[in-house]
Amino acid sequence: MKIAHIVPLTLLLFHLFFAPLSHGQIIGPLTSVNIGGVNMYCTSAQGQRVALFIDPSVNQYIGIASSNGFPTIRLGPGFFNSVPSSVGQFWFLHECAHHVVGANEAHSDCFAIKNMRNIGLITHPNQVHMLLTQISQMPGSNVHLPGPARSRNIYSCLMN
């Protein structure tokens, strides 16, 4: 099983992919996006490269992973333009995780935070304070734990 791969890339700038788009304009499919100076791409559990789309219609959802014949991730540029790089990187990896570990949100959170640690985006637990604060304020849903519990689970995954 392949996990998300992240390779530093200095030639592409974050704003090339997340520049303001006119209402409804979708960019893609892309093979990678640059978030905070890190070129990010996703490989599914079946070894397929996941097609990426920048789609303003999903801003309120951060991103959406789906597989309608082929794996895709649609990312909301409004969200990614409004958060620090490390937060955007986590959410990209979370969406990628759905193509690796399935629909389980807790497993996707764990995959994302461990992946960030394993590739060196997180070198000390204090670096996730901003992310965990954001998540702790999120409401729960029928598939997501309430924010405080979700935040604790992510921290626990990071430490294991």
PDB file of C-alpha atoms in Angstrom:
ATOM      1  CA  MET A   1       0.000   0.000   0.000  1.00  0.00           C
ATOM      2  CA  LYS A   2       1.387   3.390  -0.944  1.00  0.00           C
ATOM      3  CA  ILE A   3       0.875   6.413   1.253  1.00  0.00           C
ATOM      4  CA  ALA A   4       0.754  10.057   0.267  1.00  0.00           C
ATOM      5  CA  HIS A   5       4.092  11.270  -0.995  1.00  0.00           C
ATOM      6  CA  ILE A   6       5.369  14.744  -0.372  1.00  0.00           C
ATOM      7  CA  VAL A   7       8.430  16.167  -2.084  1.00  0.00           C
ATOM      8  CA  PRO A   8       9.776  19.701  -1.596  1.00  0.00           C
ATOM      9  CA  LEU A   9       9.383  21.768  -4.729  1.00  0.00           C
ATOM     10  CA  THR A  10      10.749  25.262  -5.084  1.00  0.00           C
ATOM     11  CA  LEU A  11       9.637  25.966  -8.660  1.00  0.00           C
ATOM     12  CA  LEU A  12       5.931  26.193  -7.928  1.00  0.00           C
ATOM     13  CA  LEU A  13       4.425  28.756  -5.623  1.00  0.00           C
ATOM     14  CA  PHE A  14       1.394  28.290  -3.423  1.00  0.00           C
ATOM     15  CA  HIS A  15      -0.462  31.112  -5.140  1.00  0.00           C
ATOM     16  CA  LEU A  16      -0.235  29.427  -8.546  1.00  0.00           C
ATOM     17  CA  PHE A  17      -2.769  26.856  -7.410  1.00  0.00           C
ATOM     18  CA  PHE A  18      -4.714  28.758  -4.796  1.00  0.00           C
ATOM     19  CA  ALA A  19      -4.932  32.206  -6.372  1.00  0.00           C
ATOM     20  CA  PRO A  20      -8.379  33.779  -6.169  1.00  0.00           C
ATOM     21  CA  LEU A  21     -10.720  32.152  -8.660  1.00  0.00           C
ATOM     22  CA  SER A  22     -13.841  33.582 -10.172  1.00  0.00           C
ATOM     23  CA  HIS A  23     -17.045  32.057  -8.851  1.00  0.00           C
ATOM     24  CA  GLY A  24     -17.414  28.487 -10.050  1.00  0.00           C
ATOM     25  CA  GLN A  25     -14.063  28.242 -11.847  1.00  0.00           C
ATOM     26  CA  ILE A  26     -12.544  24.788 -11.331  1.00  0.00           C
ATOM     27  CA  ILE A  27      -8.869  24.079 -11.981  1.00  0.00           C
ATOM     28  CA  GLY A  28      -7.725  20.543 -12.678  1.00  0.00           C
ATOM     29  CA  PRO A  29      -7.132  17.768 -12.863  1.00  0.00           C
ATOM     30  CA  LEU A  30      -3.746  18.370 -11.282  1.00  0.00           C
ATOM     31  CA  THR A  31      -1.245  15.752 -10.182  1.00  0.00           C
ATOM     32  CA  SER A  32       0.023  17.846  -7.260  1.00  0.00           C
ATOM     33  CA  VAL A  33      -0.549  21.077  -5.366  1.00  0.00           C
ATOM     34  CA  ASN A  34       1.938  23.229  -3.540  1.00  0.00           C
ATOM     35  CA  ILE A  35       0.923  24.013   0.030  1.00  0.00           C
ATOM     36  CA  GLY A  36       3.309  26.142   2.037  1.00  0.00           C
ATOM     37  CA  GLY A  37       6.277  25.397  -0.203  1.00  0.00           C
ATOM     38  CA  VAL A  38       5.660  21.646  -0.168  1.00  0.00           C
ATOM     39  CA  ASN A  39       4.577  19.837  -3.312  1.00  0.00           C
ATOM     40  CA  MET A  40       1.827  17.474  -2.222  1.00  0.00           C
ATOM     41  CA  TYR A  41       0.277  14.618  -4.123  1.00  0.00           C
ATOM     42  CA  CYS A  42      -1.729  11.563  -3.233  1.00  0.00           C
ATOM     43  CA  THR A  43      -1.530   7.907  -4.186  1.00  0.00           C
ATOM     44  CA  SER A  44      -4.488   5.648  -3.404  1.00  0.00           C
ATOM     45  CA  ALA A  45      -4.228   2.295  -1.638  1.00  0.00           C
ATOM     46  CA  GLN A  46      -4.525   0.704  -5.097  1.00  0.00           C
ATOM     47  CA  GLY A  47      -1.492   2.632  -6.345  1.00  0.00           C
ATOM     48  CA  GLN A  48      -3.465   5.124  -8.465  1.00  0.00           C
ATOM     49  CA  ARG A  49      -2.427   8.762  -8.551  1.00  0.00           C
ATOM     50  CA  VAL A  50      -5.345  10.787  -7.188  1.00  0.00           C
ATOM     51  CA  ALA A  51      -6.584  13.585  -9.467  1.00  0.00           C
ATOM     52  CA  LEU A  52      -6.713  16.950  -7.684  1.00  0.00           C
ATOM     53  CA  PHE A  53      -9.109  19.791  -8.439  1.00  0.00           C
ATOM     54  CA  ILE A  54      -9.215  23.320  -7.045  1.00  0.00           C
ATOM     55  CA  ASP A  55     -12.950  23.923  -6.693  1.00  0.00           C
ATOM     56  CA  PRO A  56     -14.445  27.042  -5.042  1.00  0.00           C
ATOM     57  CA  SER A  57     -17.767  25.239  -4.572  1.00  0.00           C
ATOM     58  CA  VAL A  58     -16.268  23.086  -1.796  1.00  0.00           C
ATOM     59  CA  ASN A  59     -14.823  25.939   0.309  1.00  0.00           C
ATOM     60  CA  GLN A  60     -17.250  25.269   3.157  1.00  0.00           C
ATOM     61  CA  TYR A  61     -16.139  21.602   3.286  1.00  0.00           C
ATOM     62  CA  ILE A  62     -12.339  22.165   3.130  1.00  0.00           C
ATOM     63  CA  GLY A  63     -12.108  19.371   0.583  1.00  0.00           C
ATOM     64  CA  ILE A  64     -13.934  16.305  -0.663  1.00  0.00           C
ATOM     65  CA  ALA A  65     -12.433  12.925  -1.521  1.00  0.00           C
ATOM     66  CA  SER A  66     -14.439  10.764  -3.891  1.00  0.00           C
ATOM     67  CA  SER A  67     -14.050   7.786  -6.190  1.00  0.00           C
ATOM     68  CA  ASN A  68     -16.430   7.765  -9.124  1.00  0.00           C
ATOM     69  CA  GLY A  69     -14.472   5.459 -11.376  1.00  0.00           C
ATOM     70  CA  PHE A  70     -11.197   7.132 -10.436  1.00  0.00           C
ATOM     71  CA  PRO A  71      -9.982   8.709  -7.174  1.00  0.00           C
ATOM     72  CA  THR A  72     -10.273  12.490  -6.861  1.00  0.00           C
ATOM     73  CA  ILE A  73      -9.871  15.204  -4.269  1.00  0.00           C
ATOM     74  CA  ARG A  74     -11.596  18.560  -4.658  1.00  0.00           C
ATOM     75  CA  LEU A  75      -9.981  21.299  -2.556  1.00  0.00           C
ATOM     76  CA  GLY A  76     -11.627  24.572  -1.551  1.00  0.00           C
ATOM     77  CA  PRO A  77      -9.211  27.452  -2.290  1.00  0.00           C
ATOM     78  CA  GLY A  78     -11.016  29.825   0.087  1.00  0.00           C
ATOM     79  CA  PHE A  79     -10.214  27.550   3.011  1.00  0.00           C
ATOM     80  CA  PHE A  80      -6.610  26.879   1.996  1.00  0.00           C
ATOM     81  CA  ASN A  81      -5.966  30.600   1.486  1.00  0.00           C
ATOM     82  CA  SER A  82      -7.239  31.335   4.996  1.00  0.00           C
ATOM     83  CA  VAL A  83      -5.164  28.930   7.111  1.00  0.00           C
ATOM     84  CA  PRO A  84      -1.463  28.490   7.929  1.00  0.00           C
ATOM     85  CA  SER A  85       0.486  26.089   5.720  1.00  0.00           C
ATOM     86  CA  SER A  86       0.701  23.323   8.326  1.00  0.00           C
ATOM     87  CA  VAL A  87      -3.078  23.344   8.770  1.00  0.00           C
ATOM     88  CA  GLY A  88      -3.593  23.144   4.998  1.00  0.00           C
ATOM     89  CA  GLN A  89      -1.065  20.319   4.750  1.00  0.00           C
ATOM     90  CA  PHE A  90      -2.912  18.355   7.444  1.00  0.00           C
ATOM     91  CA  TRP A  91      -6.278  18.733   5.685  1.00  0.00           C
ATOM     92  CA  PHE A  92      -4.806  17.765   2.321  1.00  0.00           C
ATOM     93  CA  LEU A  93      -3.361  14.604   3.886  1.00  0.00           C
ATOM     94  CA  HIS A  94      -6.663  13.952   5.661  1.00  0.00           C
ATOM     95  CA  GLU A  95      -8.505  13.999   2.317  1.00  0.00           C
ATOM     96  CA  CYS A  96      -5.792  11.840   0.761  1.00  0.00           C
ATOM     97  CA  ALA A  97      -6.177   9.370   3.626  1.00  0.00           C
ATOM     98  CA  HIS A  98      -9.729   8.629   2.547  1.00  0.00           C
ATOM     99  CA  HIS A  99      -8.201   7.037  -0.575  1.00  0.00           C
ATOM    100  CA  VAL A 100      -5.816   5.013   1.578  1.00  0.00           C
ATOM    101  CA  VAL A 101      -7.685   4.048   4.774  1.00  0.00           C
ATOM    102  CA  GLY A 102     -11.314   4.530   3.699  1.00  0.00           C
ATOM    103  CA  ALA A 103     -14.186   6.636   4.982  1.00  0.00           C
ATOM    104  CA  ASN A 104     -13.371   6.466   8.701  1.00  0.00           C
ATOM    105  CA  GLU A 105     -12.694  10.046   9.820  1.00  0.00           C
ATOM    106  CA  ALA A 106     -10.654   9.122  12.907  1.00  0.00           C
ATOM    107  CA  HIS A 107      -8.405   6.852  10.831  1.00  0.00           C
ATOM    108  CA  SER A 108      -7.986   9.615   8.253  1.00  0.00           C
ATOM    109  CA  ASP A 109      -7.028  12.112  10.969  1.00  0.00           C
ATOM    110  CA  CYS A 110      -4.493   9.655  12.366  1.00  0.00           C
ATOM    111  CA  PHE A 111      -3.049   8.913   8.916  1.00  0.00           C
ATOM    112  CA  ALA A 112      -2.649  12.637   8.217  1.00  0.00           C
ATOM    113  CA  ILE A 113      -0.903  13.586  11.459  1.00  0.00           C
ATOM    114  CA  LYS A 114       1.406  10.540  11.406  1.00  0.00           C
ATOM    115  CA  ASN A 115       2.270  11.232   7.773  1.00  0.00           C
ATOM    116  CA  MET A 116       3.153  14.836   8.656  1.00  0.00           C
ATOM    117  CA  ARG A 117       5.440  13.577  11.418  1.00  0.00           C
ATOM    118  CA  ASN A 118       7.006  10.809   9.332  1.00  0.00           C
ATOM    119  CA  ILE A 119       7.983  13.102   6.463  1.00  0.00           C
ATOM    120  CA  GLY A 120       9.354  15.825   8.725  1.00  0.00           C
ATOM    121  CA  LEU A 121       6.609  18.453   8.525  1.00  0.00           C
ATOM    122  CA  ILE A 122       6.216  18.048  12.290  1.00  0.00           C
ATOM    123  CA  THR A 123       9.388  17.672  14.325  1.00  0.00           C
ATOM    124  CA  HIS A 124       7.975  18.581  17.751  1.00  0.00           C
ATOM    125  CA  PRO A 125       4.483  18.073  19.220  1.00  0.00           C
ATOM    126  CA  ASN A 126       4.180  21.799  20.011  1.00  0.00           C
ATOM    127  CA  GLN A 127       4.047  22.500  16.261  1.00  0.00           C
ATOM    128  CA  VAL A 128       0.484  21.173  16.079  1.00  0.00           C
ATOM    129  CA  HIS A 129      -0.986  23.595  18.635  1.00  0.00           C
ATOM    130  CA  MET A 130      -2.672  25.785  15.977  1.00  0.00           C
ATOM    131  CA  LEU A 131      -4.159  22.772  14.204  1.00  0.00           C
ATOM    132  CA  LEU A 132      -5.445  21.170  17.387  1.00  0.00           C
ATOM    133  CA  THR A 133      -6.947  24.467  18.552  1.00  0.00           C
ATOM    134  CA  GLN A 134      -8.825  24.795  15.248  1.00  0.00           C
ATOM    135  CA  ILE A 135     -10.067  21.205  15.389  1.00  0.00           C
ATOM    136  CA  SER A 136     -11.102  21.459  19.045  1.00  0.00           C
ATOM    137  CA  GLN A 137     -13.548  24.220  18.057  1.00  0.00           C
ATOM    138  CA  MET A 138     -15.227  22.158  15.320  1.00  0.00           C
ATOM    139  CA  PRO A 139     -18.674  20.705  15.957  1.00  0.00           C
ATOM    140  CA  GLY A 140     -19.143  16.995  15.818  1.00  0.00           C
ATOM    141  CA  SER A 141     -21.388  15.280  13.286  1.00  0.00           C
ATOM    142  CA  ASN A 142     -22.706  11.829  12.523  1.00  0.00           C
ATOM    143  CA  VAL A 143     -19.206  10.902  11.227  1.00  0.00           C
ATOM    144  CA  HIS A 144     -16.934  13.272  13.201  1.00  0.00           C
ATOM    145  CA  LEU A 145     -16.216  13.307  16.901  1.00  0.00           C
ATOM    146  CA  PRO A 146     -16.887  16.588  18.710  1.00  0.00           C
ATOM    147  CA  GLY A 147     -13.892  18.916  18.354  1.00  0.00           C
ATOM    148  CA  PRO A 148     -12.252  18.408  21.771  1.00  0.00           C
ATOM    149  CA  ALA A 149     -12.359  14.596  21.491  1.00  0.00           C
ATOM    150  CA  ARG A 150     -11.179  14.725  17.882  1.00  0.00           C
ATOM    151  CA  SER A 151      -8.289  16.989  18.836  1.00  0.00           C
ATOM    152  CA  ARG A 152      -7.239  14.618  21.668  1.00  0.00           C
ATOM    153  CA  ASN A 153      -7.357  11.629  19.299  1.00  0.00           C
ATOM    154  CA  ILE A 154      -5.152  13.403  16.746  1.00  0.00           C
ATOM    155  CA  TYR A 155      -2.612  14.304  19.436  1.00  0.00           C
ATOM    156  CA  SER A 156      -2.650  10.713  20.672  1.00  0.00           C
ATOM    157  CA  CYS A 157      -1.951   9.462  17.133  1.00  0.00           C
ATOM    158  CA  LEU A 158       0.942  11.884  16.829  1.00  0.00           C
ATOM    159  CA  MET A 159       2.484  10.609  20.048  1.00  0.00           C
ATOM    160  CA  ASN A 160       2.155   6.892  19.095  1.00  0.00           C
TER     161      ASN A 160
END
